[in-house]
Coordinates of C-alpha atoms in Angstrom, one line a residue:
Chain A
M1 CA -43.6 -0.7 -15.6
D2 CA -43.6 -4.3 -14.3
S3 CA -39.9 -5.1 -14.7
A4 CA -37.5 -4.3 -11.9
I5 CA -34.4 -5.6 -13.7
V6 CA -33.8 -6.2 -17.3
C7 CA -30.7 -7.9 -18.7
H8 CA -30.5 -8.0 -22.5
Q9 CA -27.8 -10.0 -24.2
V10 CA -25.3 -9.2 -21.5
R11 CA -21.8 -10.3 -21.9
K12 CA -18.9 -10.0 -19.5
Y13 CA -15.6 -11.7 -20.3
F14 CA -12.4 -11.5 -18.3
W15 CA -8.8 -12.2 -19.2
E16 CA -7.3 -14.4 -16.4
E17 CA -3.7 -15.2 -15.9
Q18 CA -2.9 -18.9 -16.5
E19 CA -0.8 -20.9 -14.1
A20 CA 2.8 -20.9 -15.3
D21 CA 4.0 -24.3 -16.7
P22 CA 6.9 -25.4 -14.4
G23 CA 8.6 -27.0 -17.5
A24 CA 8.4 -23.8 -19.6
C25 CA 11.4 -21.5 -20.2
W26 CA 12.0 -18.8 -17.6
L27 CA 10.6 -16.0 -19.8
K28 CA 7.3 -17.9 -20.1
R29 CA 7.2 -18.6 -16.4
L30 CA 7.8 -14.9 -15.7
R31 CA 5.0 -13.9 -18.0
P32 CA 2.4 -16.7 -18.1
G33 CA -0.2 -16.4 -20.8
K34 CA -3.8 -15.3 -20.2
R35 CA -7.0 -17.1 -21.0
L36 CA -10.4 -15.7 -21.8
T37 CA -13.1 -16.5 -19.2
K38 CA -16.7 -16.0 -20.3
A39 CA -18.2 -15.0 -16.9
V40 CA -21.5 -13.9 -18.3
D41 CA -22.3 -15.0 -21.8
D42 CA -25.3 -13.6 -23.6
V43 CA -27.6 -13.5 -20.7
S44 CA -31.1 -12.1 -21.1
L45 CA -33.6 -12.1 -18.2
E46 CA -36.3 -10.0 -16.7
V47 CA -37.1 -9.8 -13.0
K48 CA -40.6 -8.6 -12.1
R49 CA -41.2 -6.0 -9.4
G50 CA -41.6 -7.4 -6.0
E51 CA -40.3 -10.8 -7.0
I52 CA -37.7 -13.0 -5.3
F53 CA -35.7 -14.2 -8.2
G54 CA -33.1 -16.9 -7.7
L55 CA -29.8 -17.4 -9.6
L56 CA -28.8 -21.0 -9.0
G57 CA -25.4 -22.2 -10.1
S58 CA -22.1 -23.7 -9.0
N59 CA -18.9 -21.8 -8.2
G60 CA -17.7 -19.8 -11.1
S61 CA -21.0 -20.1 -13.0
G62 CA -21.3 -16.3 -13.3
K63 CA -23.9 -15.6 -10.6
S64 CA -21.8 -13.0 -8.7
T65 CA -20.6 -11.4 -11.9
L66 CA -24.2 -10.9 -12.9
I67 CA -24.9 -9.4 -9.4
R68 CA -21.9 -7.1 -9.8
L69 CA -23.2 -5.9 -13.1
M70 CA -26.6 -5.1 -11.6
A71 CA -24.8 -3.4 -8.7
T72 CA -22.9 -1.0 -11.0
L73 CA -19.6 -2.5 -10.0
L74 CA -18.8 -3.9 -13.4
L75 CA -19.3 -2.6 -16.9
P76 CA -20.9 -5.0 -19.4
D77 CA -18.8 -5.7 -22.5
S78 CA -22.0 -5.7 -24.5
G79 CA -25.8 -5.7 -24.0
Y80 CA -27.5 -3.7 -21.3
V81 CA -28.7 -4.0 -17.8
S82 CA -31.3 -1.7 -16.3
V83 CA -32.7 -1.4 -12.8
L84 CA -36.2 0.1 -12.5
G85 CA -35.8 1.6 -15.9
Q86 CA -32.3 3.1 -15.3
D87 CA -29.4 2.0 -17.3
V88 CA -26.6 0.8 -15.0
V89 CA -23.9 2.3 -17.1
K90 CA -25.5 5.6 -18.1
N91 CA -27.3 6.3 -14.8
R92 CA -25.1 4.7 -12.2
L93 CA -25.9 7.2 -9.4
A94 CA -29.7 6.8 -9.9
V95 CA -29.3 3.0 -9.8
R96 CA -27.1 3.1 -6.7
R97 CA -29.8 5.1 -4.9
M98 CA -32.3 2.3 -5.4
I99 CA -30.2 -0.8 -4.7
N100 CA -28.2 -2.4 -1.9
R101 CA -26.4 -5.6 -1.6
V102 CA -25.4 -8.3 0.8
S103 CA -22.4 -10.3 -0.3
V104 CA -21.1 -13.7 0.7
D105 CA -18.3 -12.1 2.7
A106 CA -19.6 -9.7 5.4
A107 CA -17.4 -6.8 4.3
F108 CA -17.0 -4.4 7.2
F109 CA -14.4 -2.3 8.9
K110 CA -13.5 -5.1 11.3
K111 CA -12.1 -2.9 14.1
L112 CA -15.3 -0.8 14.1
S113 CA -18.4 -1.9 16.0
A114 CA -21.6 -3.1 14.3
Y115 CA -23.1 0.3 15.3
E116 CA -20.3 2.3 13.8
N117 CA -20.4 0.4 10.6
L118 CA -24.2 0.8 10.3
M119 CA -24.1 4.5 11.0
Y120 CA -21.3 5.0 8.4
A121 CA -23.4 3.2 5.8
A122 CA -26.5 5.2 6.8
R123 CA -24.7 8.5 6.3
L124 CA -23.5 7.5 2.8
Y125 CA -27.1 6.8 1.9
D126 CA -28.4 10.0 3.5
V127 CA -30.4 8.2 6.2
N128 CA -31.1 10.3 9.3
P129 CA -28.8 8.9 12.0
R130 CA -31.5 8.9 14.6
Q131 CA -33.9 7.0 12.4
A132 CA -31.0 4.7 11.2
K133 CA -30.3 3.8 14.9
I134 CA -34.0 2.9 15.5
D135 CA -34.3 0.9 12.3
A136 CA -31.0 -0.9 12.8
E137 CA -32.0 -2.0 16.3
A138 CA -35.4 -3.2 15.1
I139 CA -33.9 -5.1 12.2
L140 CA -31.2 -6.7 14.3
K141 CA -33.7 -7.6 17.0
R142 CA -35.9 -9.3 14.3
L143 CA -32.9 -11.2 13.1
G144 CA -32.2 -12.5 16.6
F145 CA -29.0 -10.4 17.0
P146 CA -28.0 -10.0 20.6
R147 CA -28.6 -6.3 21.6
N148 CA -25.5 -6.2 23.8
K149 CA -23.3 -7.0 20.8
I150 CA -24.1 -4.0 18.8
Y151 CA -21.2 -2.0 20.2
A152 CA -18.8 -4.9 19.9
S153 CA -16.2 -4.7 17.2
M154 CA -17.1 -6.7 14.1
E155 CA -14.0 -8.9 14.4
N156 CA -15.4 -10.3 17.7
L157 CA -18.7 -11.3 16.2
S158 CA -19.5 -14.8 14.8
R159 CA -19.9 -15.2 11.0
G160 CA -23.7 -15.5 11.5
M161 CA -23.8 -12.3 13.5
Q162 CA -21.7 -10.5 10.9
Q163 CA -24.0 -11.6 8.2
K164 CA -27.1 -10.3 10.2
V165 CA -25.4 -6.9 10.5
A166 CA -24.8 -7.1 6.7
V167 CA -28.5 -7.7 6.1
A168 CA -29.3 -4.8 8.5
R169 CA -26.9 -2.5 6.6
A170 CA -28.6 -3.2 3.3
L171 CA -32.1 -2.8 4.6
L172 CA -31.4 0.4 6.5
T173 CA -31.3 2.2 3.2
S174 CA -34.7 1.0 2.2
P175 CA -33.6 -0.4 -1.2
M176 CA -36.2 -1.0 -3.9
V177 CA -34.0 -3.8 -5.2
L178 CA -32.0 -5.9 -2.9
L179 CA -29.1 -8.0 -4.3
L180 CA -28.4 -11.0 -2.0
D181 CA -25.2 -12.7 -3.1
E182 CA -25.1 -16.1 -1.2
P183 CA -26.2 -14.4 2.0
T184 CA -26.6 -17.6 4.0
T185 CA -23.4 -19.4 2.9
G186 CA -21.5 -20.7 5.9
L187 CA -24.2 -19.8 8.4
D188 CA -25.4 -22.3 11.0
P189 CA -28.9 -23.7 10.5
K190 CA -30.5 -21.3 13.0
S191 CA -28.9 -18.2 11.5
K192 CA -29.7 -19.4 8.0
R193 CA -33.3 -19.8 8.9
D194 CA -33.4 -16.4 10.6
V195 CA -32.1 -14.7 7.5
Q196 CA -34.4 -16.7 5.1
D197 CA -37.5 -15.8 7.2
F198 CA -36.5 -12.2 7.2
V199 CA -36.0 -12.1 3.4
L200 CA -39.6 -13.4 3.0
E201 CA -40.8 -10.9 5.5
V202 CA -39.1 -8.0 3.7
Q203 CA -40.5 -9.0 0.4
A204 CA -44.0 -9.4 1.7
E205 CA -44.0 -6.1 3.8
H206 CA -42.0 -3.8 1.6
D207 CA -42.6 -5.2 -1.9
T208 CA -38.8 -5.2 -2.4
T209 CA -37.5 -6.9 -5.5
I210 CA -34.9 -9.4 -4.4
I211 CA -32.3 -11.2 -6.4
L212 CA -30.8 -14.1 -4.6
T213 CA -27.8 -16.1 -5.7
T214 CA -27.3 -19.4 -3.9
H215 CA -25.8 -22.8 -4.0
D216 CA -28.5 -24.1 -1.7
M217 CA -31.3 -25.9 -3.7
A218 CA -33.6 -26.0 -0.7
E219 CA -33.1 -22.3 -0.1
A220 CA -33.8 -21.4 -3.8
E221 CA -36.9 -23.5 -3.7
R222 CA -38.2 -22.1 -0.5
L223 CA -37.6 -18.4 -1.2
C224 CA -37.7 -17.8 -4.9
Q225 CA -40.8 -17.3 -7.0
R226 CA -38.6 -18.0 -10.1
I227 CA -35.2 -19.5 -10.5
A228 CA -32.6 -19.1 -13.3
I229 CA -30.2 -22.0 -13.6
I230 CA -26.9 -20.5 -14.6
D231 CA -23.9 -22.5 -15.8
G232 CA -20.7 -21.4 -17.6
G233 CA -22.0 -17.8 -17.7
R234 CA -25.2 -18.8 -19.6
V235 CA -28.7 -19.1 -18.4
E236 CA -29.9 -22.6 -19.1
D237 CA -33.5 -22.1 -18.0
I238 CA -35.8 -19.8 -16.1
D239 CA -39.0 -20.9 -14.4
T240 CA -40.6 -21.6 -11.1
A241 CA -39.2 -24.5 -9.1
E242 CA -42.3 -26.5 -10.0
G243 CA -42.0 -25.5 -13.7
L244 CA -38.4 -26.6 -13.8
K245 CA -39.2 -29.9 -12.1
N246 CA -42.0 -30.6 -14.5
K247 CA -39.8 -29.8 -17.5
V248 CA -37.2 -32.4 -16.4
G249 CA -39.2 -35.2 -14.9
G250 CA -42.3 -34.3 -12.9
P251 CA -43.3 -33.0 -9.5
S252 CA -41.3 -35.7 -7.7
T253 CA -38.1 -34.6 -9.4
T254 CA -35.5 -33.0 -7.0
M255 CA -33.9 -29.7 -7.8
E256 CA -30.5 -31.6 -7.8
E257 CA -31.9 -33.6 -10.7
V258 CA -33.1 -30.5 -12.4
F259 CA -29.7 -29.0 -12.1
F260 CA -28.0 -32.2 -13.5
A261 CA -30.4 -32.4 -16.4
L262 CA -29.9 -28.8 -17.4
T263 CA -26.2 -28.4 -16.9
G264 CA -24.8 -32.0 -17.0
R265 CA -23.2 -31.4 -13.6
D266 CA -23.5 -33.5 -10.5
W267 CA -24.7 -31.2 -7.8
S268 CA -23.4 -33.3 -4.9
K269 CA -19.9 -33.0 -6.4
E270 CA -20.4 -29.2 -6.9
A271 CA -21.4 -29.0 -3.2
E272 CA -18.3 -30.9 -2.2
D273 CA -16.1 -28.5 -4.2
H274 CA -17.8 -25.6 -2.6
E275 CA -17.1 -26.9 0.9
A276 CA -13.5 -27.4 -0.1
D277 CA -13.4 -23.7 -1.2
Chain B
M1 CA -25.6 17.4 -6.6
K2 CA -27.4 18.3 -3.4
L3 CA -24.5 20.0 -1.5
T4 CA -25.6 19.4 2.1
R5 CA -26.2 15.7 1.4
E6 CA -22.8 15.3 -0.3
L7 CA -21.1 17.2 2.6
R8 CA -22.8 14.9 5.1
A9 CA -21.6 11.9 3.2
S10 CA -18.1 13.4 2.9
M11 CA -18.0 13.9 6.7
A12 CA -18.9 10.2 7.1
F13 CA -15.5 9.3 5.6
A14 CA -13.7 11.6 8.0
Q15 CA -15.7 10.3 10.9
R16 CA -15.0 6.7 9.9
Q17 CA -11.3 7.4 9.7
Y18 CA -11.4 9.0 13.1
N19 CA -13.2 6.0 14.6
L20 CA -10.6 3.7 13.0
I21 CA -7.7 5.8 14.6
K22 CA -9.3 5.3 18.0
R23 CA -9.4 1.5 17.4
Y24 CA -5.9 1.4 16.0
W25 CA -4.5 3.8 18.6
S26 CA -1.4 1.6 19.3
W27 CA -0.4 2.0 15.6
E28 CA -0.8 5.7 16.0
V29 CA 1.5 5.8 19.0
V30 CA 4.1 3.9 17.0
F31 CA 3.8 6.2 14.0
L32 CA 4.0 9.3 16.1
F33 CA 7.0 8.0 18.0
Y34 CA 8.8 7.2 14.8
S35 CA 7.9 10.7 13.3
I36 CA 9.3 12.5 16.4
I37 CA 12.5 10.4 16.4
N38 CA 13.0 10.8 12.7
T39 CA 12.6 14.6 12.9
L40 CA 15.0 14.8 15.9
T41 CA 17.7 12.7 14.2
I42 CA 17.5 14.9 11.1
G43 CA 17.6 18.0 13.3
L44 CA 20.7 16.6 15.2
I45 CA 22.7 16.7 11.9
G46 CA 22.5 20.5 12.2
V47 CA 24.1 20.5 15.6
Q48 CA 27.4 19.7 14.0
A49 CA 27.4 23.0 12.1
G50 CA 28.9 24.9 15.0
E51 CA 28.1 28.6 15.0
N52 CA 25.2 28.4 12.6
S53 CA 23.8 25.3 14.1
G54 CA 20.5 27.0 15.2
E55 CA 19.7 28.1 11.6
L56 CA 20.7 24.7 10.1
I57 CA 18.6 22.8 12.7
L58 CA 15.6 25.0 11.9
Y59 CA 16.3 24.5 8.1
L60 CA 16.3 20.7 8.5
V61 CA 13.5 20.6 11.0
V62 CA 11.2 22.6 8.7
G63 CA 12.1 20.2 5.9
A64 CA 11.3 17.2 8.1
L65 CA 8.1 18.6 9.4
L66 CA 6.8 19.7 6.1
W67 CA 7.7 16.4 4.5
G68 CA 6.0 14.6 7.3
F69 CA 2.8 16.6 6.8
L70 CA 2.8 16.3 3.0
S71 CA 3.7 12.6 3.2
V72 CA 0.7 12.0 5.5
V73 CA -1.7 13.8 3.2
F74 CA -0.3 12.0 0.1
H75 CA -0.3 8.7 1.9
E76 CA -3.8 8.9 3.4
V77 CA -5.3 9.9 0.1
G78 CA -3.1 7.6 -2.0
E79 CA -3.7 4.6 0.2
S80 CA -7.5 5.0 0.6
V81 CA -8.3 2.5 -2.1
S82 CA -5.7 -0.1 -0.8
W83 CA -7.0 0.3 2.7
E84 CA -10.6 -0.4 1.6
R85 CA -9.5 -3.3 -0.5
W86 CA -7.7 -4.8 2.5
E87 CA -10.7 -4.3 4.8
G88 CA -12.9 -5.8 2.1
T89 CA -15.3 -2.8 2.0
I90 CA -14.2 -1.4 -1.4
E91 CA -17.3 -2.6 -3.3
Y92 CA -19.7 -1.1 -0.8
T93 CA -17.9 2.3 -0.9
F94 CA -17.9 2.3 -4.7
M95 CA -21.5 1.4 -5.0
A96 CA -22.7 4.0 -2.5
P97 CA -24.9 6.7 -4.1
I98 CA -22.4 9.5 -3.8
H99 CA -20.1 11.3 -6.2
R100 CA -16.5 10.3 -6.3
L101 CA -15.6 13.9 -5.4
T102 CA -17.6 13.4 -2.2
H103 CA -15.8 10.2 -1.3
L104 CA -12.3 11.4 -2.0
G105 CA -13.1 14.9 -0.7
G106 CA -13.9 13.3 2.7
M107 CA -10.7 11.4 2.7
C108 CA -8.8 14.6 1.8
L109 CA -10.4 16.5 4.6
Y110 CA -9.5 13.8 7.1
A111 CA -5.9 13.6 5.7
I112 CA -5.3 17.4 6.2
G113 CA -6.7 17.4 9.7
Y114 CA -4.9 14.3 10.7
G115 CA -1.6 15.4 9.1
A116 CA -1.9 18.9 10.8
I117 CA -2.4 17.4 14.2
R118 CA 0.5 15.0 13.8
T119 CA 2.7 17.8 12.6
I120 CA 1.8 20.1 15.5
I121 CA 2.6 17.3 18.0
V122 CA 6.0 16.6 16.3
L123 CA 6.7 20.4 16.2
I124 CA 6.1 20.7 19.9
A125 CA 8.3 17.7 20.7
V126 CA 11.1 19.1 18.4
A127 CA 10.9 22.6 19.8
L128 CA 11.2 21.4 23.3
F129 CA 14.1 19.1 22.4
F130 CA 16.2 21.7 20.5
D131 CA 15.0 24.6 22.6
L132 CA 14.2 26.3 19.2
S133 CA 13.4 29.9 19.1
L134 CA 10.6 30.8 16.7
T135 CA 10.6 34.5 17.6
G136 CA 11.7 35.5 14.0
A137 CA 9.3 33.1 12.4
N138 CA 6.0 34.1 10.8
L139 CA 3.8 31.3 11.9
L140 CA 0.7 32.7 10.2
T141 CA 2.5 32.6 6.8
G142 CA 3.7 29.1 7.6
L143 CA 0.2 28.0 8.2
A144 CA -1.0 29.6 5.0
V145 CA 1.8 27.7 3.1
L146 CA 0.7 24.5 4.7
V147 CA -3.0 25.0 3.7
V148 CA -2.3 26.1 0.2
S149 CA 0.3 23.3 -0.5
S150 CA -2.2 20.7 0.7
L151 CA -4.2 21.3 -2.4
S152 CA -1.4 20.2 -4.8
F153 CA -0.6 17.1 -2.6
I154 CA -4.3 16.2 -2.6
G155 CA -4.2 16.3 -6.4
M156 CA -1.1 14.1 -6.5
G157 CA -2.6 11.8 -3.9
L158 CA -5.7 11.4 -6.1
M159 CA -3.4 10.4 -9.0
A160 CA -1.6 8.0 -6.8
A161 CA -4.8 6.5 -5.4
V162 CA -5.6 5.3 -8.9
L163 CA -2.6 3.0 -8.9
P164 CA -4.1 0.4 -6.5
L165 CA -7.2 0.5 -8.7
L166 CA -5.1 -0.4 -11.7
S167 CA -3.0 -3.0 -10.0
P168 CA -4.3 -4.5 -6.7
E169 CA -1.0 -6.2 -6.0
K170 CA 1.6 -3.6 -7.1
G171 CA -0.3 -0.3 -7.0
S172 CA 0.2 0.4 -3.4
Q173 CA 4.0 -0.1 -3.7
A174 CA 4.1 2.2 -6.8
T175 CA 2.7 5.1 -4.7
H176 CA 5.9 4.8 -2.5
I177 CA 8.0 5.2 -5.7
I178 CA 6.3 8.5 -6.5
Q179 CA 6.7 9.7 -2.9
G180 CA 10.4 8.8 -2.9
F181 CA 11.0 10.6 -6.1
I182 CA 9.3 13.7 -4.8
L183 CA 11.5 13.5 -1.7
L184 CA 14.6 13.3 -3.8
I185 CA 14.0 16.2 -6.2
S186 CA 12.2 18.7 -4.0
G187 CA 15.1 19.9 -1.7
V188 CA 13.5 18.6 1.5
Y189 CA 16.8 18.5 3.4
Y190 CA 19.2 20.3 1.0
E191 CA 19.1 23.1 -1.6
I192 CA 18.2 22.1 -5.1
E193 CA 21.7 23.1 -6.2
A194 CA 23.0 20.0 -4.3
L195 CA 21.3 17.8 -7.0
P196 CA 23.2 16.7 -10.1
A197 CA 22.8 19.4 -12.8
W198 CA 20.6 17.1 -15.0
M199 CA 18.3 16.4 -12.1
Q200 CA 17.8 20.0 -11.0
P201 CA 15.2 21.0 -13.7
L202 CA 13.0 18.1 -12.4
S203 CA 12.5 20.0 -9.1
R204 CA 10.4 22.6 -11.0
F205 CA 7.7 19.9 -11.5
S206 CA 7.3 19.2 -7.8
P207 CA 5.0 21.3 -5.7
A208 CA 7.0 20.4 -2.7
T209 CA 9.9 22.5 -4.0
Y210 CA 7.8 25.6 -3.8
T211 CA 6.2 24.6 -0.5
L212 CA 9.6 24.1 1.1
R213 CA 10.9 27.4 -0.3
A214 CA 7.9 29.3 1.0
A215 CA 7.8 27.6 4.3
R216 CA 11.5 28.3 5.0
A217 CA 11.1 31.9 4.0
A218 CA 8.2 32.2 6.5
L219 CA 9.8 30.3 9.4
L220 CA 13.5 31.2 8.9
D221 CA 13.2 34.7 7.5
G222 CA 9.8 35.7 8.9
A223 CA 8.4 36.5 5.4
S224 CA 4.8 37.8 5.4
I225 CA 1.9 36.5 3.3
S226 CA 2.1 39.5 0.9
Q227 CA 5.9 38.9 0.5
L228 CA 5.2 35.3 -0.4
A229 CA 2.1 36.0 -2.5
P230 CA 3.7 34.9 -5.8
E231 CA 4.8 31.6 -4.3
L232 CA 1.4 31.0 -2.6
L233 CA -0.4 31.9 -5.9
R234 CA 1.8 29.5 -7.8
L235 CA 1.1 26.7 -5.2
A236 CA -2.6 27.5 -5.3
L237 CA -2.6 27.3 -9.1
I238 CA -0.8 24.0 -9.1
G239 CA -3.4 22.7 -6.7
I240 CA -6.3 24.0 -8.7
L241 CA -4.9 22.3 -11.8
L242 CA -3.9 19.0 -10.0
I243 CA -7.1 18.3 -8.1
P244 CA -9.4 18.2 -11.2
L245 CA -6.7 16.4 -13.1
G246 CA -6.4 13.9 -10.2
L247 CA -10.1 13.4 -10.2
F248 CA -10.2 12.9 -13.9
I249 CA -7.4 10.3 -13.8
F250 CA -9.1 8.6 -10.9
S251 CA -12.4 8.4 -12.8
L252 CA -10.5 6.8 -15.8
G253 CA -8.9 4.3 -13.3
E254 CA -12.3 3.5 -11.8
R255 CA -13.8 2.9 -15.2
Y256 CA -10.8 0.6 -16.1
A257 CA -11.3 -1.3 -12.8
M258 CA -15.1 -1.7 -13.5
R259 CA -14.3 -3.0 -17.0
T260 CA -11.6 -5.5 -15.9
G261 CA -13.2 -6.6 -12.6
K262 CA -10.5 -5.1 -10.3
L263 CA -13.0 -3.3 -8.1
K264 CA -13.1 -6.0 -5.5
R265 CA -11.6 -7.1 -2.3
N266 CA -8.1 -8.5 -2.1
G267 CA -6.7 -10.5 0.8

């Protein structure tokens, strides 16, 4: 079996509440209408084992929804998603044993220390606490996390340090598939580089399959063997960075130009919008 | 399900909550202070009864203590989803490779232990304040009532926990409505007969009604476990029915949240 993840004609739509029109009657303002958002629209893709696969798209393009579908946090409306041969709907528990995730927001119990958060996660994944402590310290050291901060509460750590703990939490459980949902967004250049280097190291040493969603063109180009350009819930194209460039203009084409050619969106404006968010 | 693995994971939740209490200790001091003062003020109403004041104080204090315990169990289980949503950890907990029973069972274990410790501290404070005599009370039976009644409140807590899954904004508040309704109809501080006639039949549907009746019989009249066997059996049966029902409802709610995208952080 060569595929780690298979998505076949996956759809996920949401009904979202519309902003109430200030000029509408009070009843309509009280119960504003809903509009259908096509978060993931007929997506089919296949990720090979041991691959770093990038999902590149702007805010609201459907990247995180796709990751949540793979992570068993959402049910697809139609189509199917499988992780290492296991259906994410029918065999949720089996899928959960093989995956872990790092999200854009370092989600932790903020009053607890990094150590307490890591040990809690390790116990949920049935990792021996002693081994978990050794592994956690080794991973954090590799990521340049200060040793004396491991017992500090999460709320007193910088965003970069929190994200490094999030990476350690995911890797402690030795996942076969690692879902990285914008793991370097908001990090300083040094922390960003530390995390990127570590991602490459993990893939090389452990043969982990990694799905990486990102806004960062350079990051996608540096880390990913293949990249899917996603826009409006649809996959516009999938190829290597070189392949995408060649399709659009040639080797000297930038990824920003590739993105514009495939989606019709100006990346610099998307980046500005993202900063504003 | 590998039992030892699930038990270890279950204990992780109890341990996590214990660690959180240590970090939020000032909140705990405030909660405990309020619980003691609340129980004392309710007990003081009984002082006005004159000759029978001792019995009335005990009647009211038993109601306040039990309600305090059951509220804590209900609250801790019912709010477990809201809390995780607030901390932002909800997705990580729900994608962990454990059964939902393991997750919620750990929260229930913690809730019972935490509720029992808080109740004992309040009991000691109240006993000292009122110089209460518990010589005629059957404390062992009282403890049995507490343990057995926990089951039904866990079941109700599981049902309440589903509300924040269905509605991230309003679900948590809705659990308070359920709690308030149980307080009204269960005879916590008065006999059921004090309720309007049309409301009295509703008390039969509240496990707290049977809990309070049994606890008062144990602590005020010194009833033994064998004397209260029918009440205890009834409470156990309600618990045995409510826990799987609560889990089933929770699983439906979880599925709904996974379908509609509500299984994510809020705030």
